[in-house]
PDB file of C-alpha atoms in Angstrom:
ATOM      1  CA  MET A   1       0.000   0.000   0.000  1.00 35.00           C
ATOM      2  CA  SER A   2       1.277   3.457  -0.864  1.00 41.00           C
ATOM      3  CA  THR A   3       2.287   5.756   1.923  1.00 55.00           C
ATOM      4  CA  THR A   4       2.360   9.191   0.312  1.00 82.00           C
ATOM      5  CA  GLN A   5      -0.516  11.088  -1.245  1.00 79.00           C
ATOM      6  CA  SER A   6       1.362  11.329  -4.570  1.00 81.00           C
ATOM      7  CA  GLU A   7       1.836   7.553  -4.681  1.00 86.00           C
ATOM      8  CA  ARG A   8      -1.843   6.955  -3.852  1.00 88.00           C
ATOM      9  CA  LEU A   9      -2.884   9.449  -6.539  1.00 91.00           C
ATOM     10  CA  ARG A  10      -0.567   7.802  -9.085  1.00 91.00           C
ATOM     11  CA  GLU A  11      -2.070   4.365  -8.337  1.00 92.00           C
ATOM     12  CA  LEU A  12      -5.571   5.789  -8.710  1.00 92.00           C
ATOM     13  CA  LEU A  13      -5.050   7.933 -11.813  1.00 94.00           C
ATOM     14  CA  GLU A  14      -2.404   6.167 -13.898  1.00 94.00           C
ATOM     15  CA  PRO A  15      -4.767   3.440 -15.229  1.00 95.00           C
ATOM     16  CA  LEU A  16      -7.165   6.147 -16.470  1.00 93.00           C
ATOM     17  CA  VAL A  17      -4.370   8.087 -18.159  1.00 94.00           C
ATOM     18  CA  THR A  18      -2.927   5.001 -19.876  1.00 94.00           C
ATOM     19  CA  SER A  19      -6.421   3.947 -21.022  1.00 93.00           C
ATOM     20  CA  GLN A  20      -6.475   7.237 -22.993  1.00 91.00           C
ATOM     21  CA  GLY A  21      -3.185   6.308 -24.731  1.00 92.00           C
ATOM     22  CA  LEU A  22      -1.114   8.701 -22.623  1.00 93.00           C
ATOM     23  CA  ASP A  23       1.713   8.389 -20.097  1.00 91.00           C
ATOM     24  CA  LEU A  24       1.367   9.866 -16.615  1.00 93.00           C
ATOM     25  CA  GLU A  25       4.570  11.908 -16.326  1.00 90.00           C
ATOM     26  CA  GLU A  26       4.077  13.808 -13.086  1.00 90.00           C
ATOM     27  CA  ILE A  27       1.680  14.435 -10.224  1.00 92.00           C
ATOM     28  CA  ALA A  28       2.099  17.347  -7.820  1.00 90.00           C
ATOM     29  CA  VAL A  29      -0.139  18.711  -5.086  1.00 89.00           C
ATOM     30  CA  ASP A  30       0.661  22.333  -4.249  1.00 88.00           C
ATOM     31  CA  SER A  31      -0.864  24.784  -1.817  1.00 86.00           C
ATOM     32  CA  VAL A  32      -1.721  28.148  -3.337  1.00 79.00           C
ATOM     33  CA  GLY A  33      -2.931  30.336  -0.510  1.00 81.00           C
ATOM     34  CA  ARG A  34      -5.806  28.463   1.086  1.00 82.00           C
ATOM     35  CA  LYS A  35      -6.472  26.341  -1.980  1.00 85.00           C
ATOM     36  CA  ARG A  36      -4.780  23.203  -3.178  1.00 89.00           C
ATOM     37  CA  VAL A  37      -3.875  22.547  -6.789  1.00 92.00           C
ATOM     38  CA  LEU A  38      -3.466  19.030  -8.183  1.00 93.00           C
ATOM     39  CA  ARG A  39      -1.241  19.242 -11.267  1.00 93.00           C
ATOM     40  CA  VAL A  40      -1.185  16.219 -13.553  1.00 94.00           C
ATOM     41  CA  VAL A  41       1.285  16.124 -16.452  1.00 93.00           C
ATOM     42  CA  VAL A  42       0.589  13.707 -19.318  1.00 93.00           C
ATOM     43  CA  ASP A  43       2.339  12.992 -22.617  1.00 90.00           C
ATOM     44  CA  SER A  44       2.688  10.405 -25.377  1.00 89.00           C
ATOM     45  CA  ASP A  45       5.087   9.550 -28.184  1.00 84.00           C
ATOM     46  CA  THR A  46       2.991  11.665 -30.551  1.00 85.00           C
ATOM     47  CA  GLY A  47       2.193  14.397 -28.029  1.00 83.00           C
ATOM     48  CA  ALA A  48      -1.201  15.148 -26.515  1.00 86.00           C
ATOM     49  CA  ASP A  49      -3.717  17.421 -28.221  1.00 88.00           C
ATOM     50  CA  LEU A  50      -6.337  19.576 -26.520  1.00 91.00           C
ATOM     51  CA  ASP A  51      -9.119  17.035 -27.068  1.00 92.00           C
ATOM     52  CA  GLN A  52      -7.079  14.302 -25.369  1.00 92.00           C
ATOM     53  CA  ILE A  53      -6.242  16.633 -22.481  1.00 94.00           C
ATOM     54  CA  ALA A  54      -9.928  17.544 -22.064  1.00 94.00           C
ATOM     55  CA  ASP A  55     -11.005  13.881 -22.190  1.00 94.00           C
ATOM     56  CA  VAL A  56      -8.454  12.729 -19.635  1.00 95.00           C
ATOM     57  CA  SER A  57      -9.232  15.746 -17.429  1.00 95.00           C
ATOM     58  CA  ARG A  58     -12.933  14.774 -17.301  1.00 95.00           C
ATOM     59  CA  GLU A  59     -12.037  11.136 -16.514  1.00 94.00           C
ATOM     60  CA  LEU A  60      -9.626  12.137 -13.756  1.00 95.00           C
ATOM     61  CA  SER A  61     -12.087  14.611 -12.256  1.00 93.00           C
ATOM     62  CA  ALA A  62     -14.841  11.988 -12.101  1.00 93.00           C
ATOM     63  CA  LYS A  63     -12.495   9.421 -10.528  1.00 93.00           C
ATOM     64  CA  LEU A  64     -11.264  11.925  -7.943  1.00 92.00           C
ATOM     65  CA  ASP A  65     -14.850  12.930  -7.091  1.00 90.00           C
ATOM     66  CA  GLU A  66     -15.804   9.330  -6.324  1.00 90.00           C
ATOM     67  CA  SER A  67     -12.709   8.690  -4.193  1.00 89.00           C
ATOM     68  CA  ASP A  68     -11.333  10.381  -1.092  1.00 81.00           C
ATOM     69  CA  ALA A  69      -7.795  10.648  -2.496  1.00 85.00           C
ATOM     70  CA  MET A  70      -7.742  14.444  -2.204  1.00 86.00           C
ATOM     71  CA  GLY A  71      -9.396  14.534   1.211  1.00 80.00           C
ATOM     72  CA  GLU A  72     -12.155  16.890   2.290  1.00 80.00           C
ATOM     73  CA  GLY A  73     -10.950  20.344   1.224  1.00 81.00           C
ATOM     74  CA  GLU A  74     -11.438  22.072  -2.100  1.00 86.00           C
ATOM     75  CA  TYR A  75      -8.829  21.717  -4.805  1.00 90.00           C
ATOM     76  CA  THR A  76      -8.307  22.634  -8.444  1.00 92.00           C
ATOM     77  CA  LEU A  77      -7.341  19.992 -11.008  1.00 93.00           C
ATOM     78  CA  GLU A  78      -4.923  21.115 -13.732  1.00 94.00           C
ATOM     79  CA  VAL A  79      -4.039  18.673 -16.517  1.00 95.00           C
ATOM     80  CA  GLY A  80      -1.366  19.562 -19.066  1.00 93.00           C
ATOM     81  CA  THR A  81       1.724  18.473 -20.988  1.00 89.00           C
ATOM     82  CA  PRO A  82       5.382  18.845 -19.986  1.00 87.00           C
ATOM     83  CA  GLY A  83       5.948  22.007 -22.024  1.00 81.00           C
ATOM     84  CA  ALA A  84       8.566  23.116 -24.499  1.00 76.00           C
ATOM     85  CA  GLU A  85      11.592  22.965 -22.193  1.00 80.00           C
ATOM     86  CA  ARG A  86      10.821  19.608 -20.670  1.00 84.00           C
ATOM     87  CA  GLN A  87      13.320  17.814 -18.499  1.00 88.00           C
ATOM     88  CA  LEU A  88      14.398  14.404 -19.780  1.00 92.00           C
ATOM     89  CA  SER A  89      14.600  11.699 -17.140  1.00 89.00           C
ATOM     90  CA  GLU A  90      13.103   8.511 -18.613  1.00 91.00           C
ATOM     91  CA  HIS A  91      14.266   6.530 -21.644  1.00 93.00           C
ATOM     92  CA  ARG A  92      10.999   7.384 -23.431  1.00 91.00           C
ATOM     93  CA  HIS A  93      11.693  11.112 -22.903  1.00 92.00           C
ATOM     94  CA  TYR A  94      14.970  10.816 -24.829  1.00 94.00           C
ATOM     95  CA  LEU A  95      13.220   8.897 -27.624  1.00 92.00           C
ATOM     96  CA  ARG A  96      10.628  11.669 -27.902  1.00 91.00           C
ATOM     97  CA  ALA A  97      13.414  14.272 -28.067  1.00 92.00           C
ATOM     98  CA  VAL A  98      15.159  12.840 -31.157  1.00 93.00           C
ATOM     99  CA  ASP A  99      16.087  15.746 -33.487  1.00 93.00           C
ATOM    100  CA  ARG A 100      15.728  18.237 -30.625  1.00 92.00           C
ATOM    101  CA  LEU A 101      18.453  20.425 -29.145  1.00 93.00           C
ATOM    102  CA  VAL A 102      19.153  19.501 -25.516  1.00 94.00           C
ATOM    103  CA  ARG A 103      21.262  21.043 -22.739  1.00 95.00           C
ATOM    104  CA  PHE A 104      23.046  18.318 -20.759  1.00 96.00           C
ATOM    105  CA  GLN A 105      24.530  18.689 -17.278  1.00 95.00           C
ATOM    106  CA  LEU A 106      27.236  16.034 -17.244  1.00 95.00           C
ATOM    107  CA  ALA A 107      27.768  13.768 -14.237  1.00 93.00           C
ATOM    108  CA  GLU A 108      31.503  14.576 -14.121  1.00 93.00           C
ATOM    109  CA  GLY A 109      30.821  18.316 -14.332  1.00 92.00           C
ATOM    110  CA  GLY A 110      30.427  20.597 -17.266  1.00 92.00           C
ATOM    111  CA  GLU A 111      27.670  21.241 -19.713  1.00 94.00           C
ATOM    112  CA  LEU A 112      26.983  20.243 -23.305  1.00 93.00           C
ATOM    113  CA  VAL A 113      24.384  21.492 -25.780  1.00 93.00           C
ATOM    114  CA  ALA A 114      23.758  19.048 -28.622  1.00 95.00           C
ATOM    115  CA  ARG A 115      21.074  17.609 -30.881  1.00 95.00           C
ATOM    116  CA  ILE A 116      19.863  14.068 -30.184  1.00 95.00           C
ATOM    117  CA  LEU A 117      20.244  11.897 -33.293  1.00 96.00           C
ATOM    118  CA  ASP A 118      19.516   8.417 -31.953  1.00 96.00           C
ATOM    119  CA  VAL A 119      18.716   6.645 -28.685  1.00 96.00           C
ATOM    120  CA  ASP A 120      19.312   3.051 -27.652  1.00 95.00           C
ATOM    121  CA  ASP A 121      19.298   1.166 -24.344  1.00 95.00           C
ATOM    122  CA  GLU A 122      22.814   2.286 -23.324  1.00 95.00           C
ATOM    123  CA  GLY A 123      22.845   5.943 -24.349  1.00 95.00           C
ATOM    124  CA  ILE A 124      22.415   8.535 -27.056  1.00 96.00           C
ATOM    125  CA  ASP A 125      24.152   9.649 -30.234  1.00 96.00           C
ATOM    126  CA  LEU A 126      24.521  13.412 -30.513  1.00 95.00           C
ATOM    127  CA  GLU A 127      25.420  16.086 -32.999  1.00 94.00           C
ATOM    128  CA  VAL A 128      27.381  18.847 -31.282  1.00 92.00           C
ATOM    129  CA  PRO A 129      26.981  22.116 -33.225  1.00 88.00           C
ATOM    130  CA  GLY A 130      30.161  23.623 -34.623  1.00 84.00           C
ATOM    131  CA  VAL A 131      31.450  26.877 -33.208  1.00 82.00           C
ATOM    132  CA  LYS A 132      32.501  29.859 -35.345  1.00 81.00           C
ATOM    133  CA  GLY A 133      31.944  28.237 -38.737  1.00 80.00           C
ATOM    134  CA  ARG A 134      33.278  24.799 -37.823  1.00 86.00           C
ATOM    135  CA  LYS A 135      31.375  21.669 -38.762  1.00 90.00           C
ATOM    136  CA  ALA A 136      29.205  19.838 -36.253  1.00 88.00           C
ATOM    137  CA  THR A 137      30.795  16.811 -34.583  1.00 90.00           C
ATOM    138  CA  ALA A 138      29.346  13.486 -33.475  1.00 93.00           C
ATOM    139  CA  ARG A 139      29.436  12.405 -29.842  1.00 93.00           C
ATOM    140  CA  ARG A 140      28.096   9.479 -27.849  1.00 95.00           C
ATOM    141  CA  LEU A 141      26.858   9.828 -24.261  1.00 95.00           C
ATOM    142  CA  GLY A 142      25.962   6.923 -22.010  1.00 94.00           C
ATOM    143  CA  PHE A 143      22.998   7.507 -19.712  1.00 95.00           C
ATOM    144  CA  ALA A 144      25.323   7.196 -16.696  1.00 94.00           C
ATOM    145  CA  GLU A 145      27.260  10.256 -17.968  1.00 95.00           C
ATOM    146  CA  ILE A 146      24.142  12.464 -17.821  1.00 95.00           C
ATOM    147  CA  ASP A 147      23.184  14.206 -14.600  1.00 95.00           C
ATOM    148  CA  LYS A 148      20.360  16.330 -16.064  1.00 94.00           C
ATOM    149  CA  ALA A 149      18.997  17.027 -19.528  1.00 95.00           C
ATOM    150  CA  ARG A 150      16.506  19.641 -20.680  1.00 93.00           C
ATOM    151  CA  VAL A 151      15.092  20.294 -24.160  1.00 92.00           C
ATOM    152  CA  GLN A 152      15.930  23.751 -25.517  1.00 92.00           C
ATOM    153  CA  VAL A 153      13.505  25.975 -27.390  1.00 87.00           C
ATOM    154  CA  GLU A 154      14.609  26.766 -30.944  1.00 87.00           C
ATOM    155  CA  PHE A 155      12.906  29.640 -32.711  1.00 82.00           C
ATOM    156  CA  ASN A 156      14.811  29.614 -36.003  1.00 76.00           C
ATOM    157  CA  ARG A 157      15.161  25.892 -36.680  1.00 66.00           C
ATOM    158  CA  LYS A 158      13.628  24.554 -39.859  1.00 56.00           C
ATOM    159  CA  ASP A 159      11.894  21.211 -39.557  1.00 58.00           C
ATOM    160  CA  LYS A 160      12.993  18.231 -41.690  1.00 55.00           C
ATOM    161  CA  LYS A 161      10.243  18.842 -44.270  1.00 50.00           C
ATOM    162  CA  ASP A 162      11.430  22.436 -44.855  1.00 49.00           C
ATOM    163  CA  MET A 163      15.081  21.316 -45.156  1.00 47.00           C
ATOM    164  CA  THR A 164      14.166  18.539 -47.641  1.00 47.00           C
ATOM    165  CA  GLU A 165      12.141  20.969 -49.793  1.00 50.00           C
ATOM    166  CA  GLU A 166      15.049  23.435 -49.770  1.00 47.00           C
ATOM    167  CA  GLU A 167      17.541  20.733 -50.829  1.00 49.00           C
ATOM    168  CA  GLU A 168      15.261  19.643 -53.710  1.00 55.00           C
ATOM    169  CA  ALA A 169      14.895  23.217 -55.027  1.00 48.00           C
TER     170      ALA A 169
END
């Protein structure tokens, strides 16, 4: 039996989230003034659209209403996705971040910003951008070498479709 409220909530809500084809990434209960806020973060390999978020929010709300998992007081339920600068901590997070630029905090110290090219069970293959006109270089990182990793927002990056169309022209 779970001992913490977060663990109890995860046991209660995760089956509903997975039945909607989503992964339950995070659960947090925060106090905001006198109110409590239950934040549920969901995602999938293809992302989660607004309709999916609305559907899972209704399911979670109904399940919470019929249980006593949140106790007696009022609370607000917020369901969303991890956001643009998501932290990568699970193998599936790295798979979802292929072709994305990521800032890595390395276990032995230091930092690296590189694009994820491929992911396997032992680690990731990266493309480290060149500096001052130099070509990009390849690098391999094992998961044990990574302390933290966070996706970076890119405003000027063309997607693969745009690059392919440009090469064909």
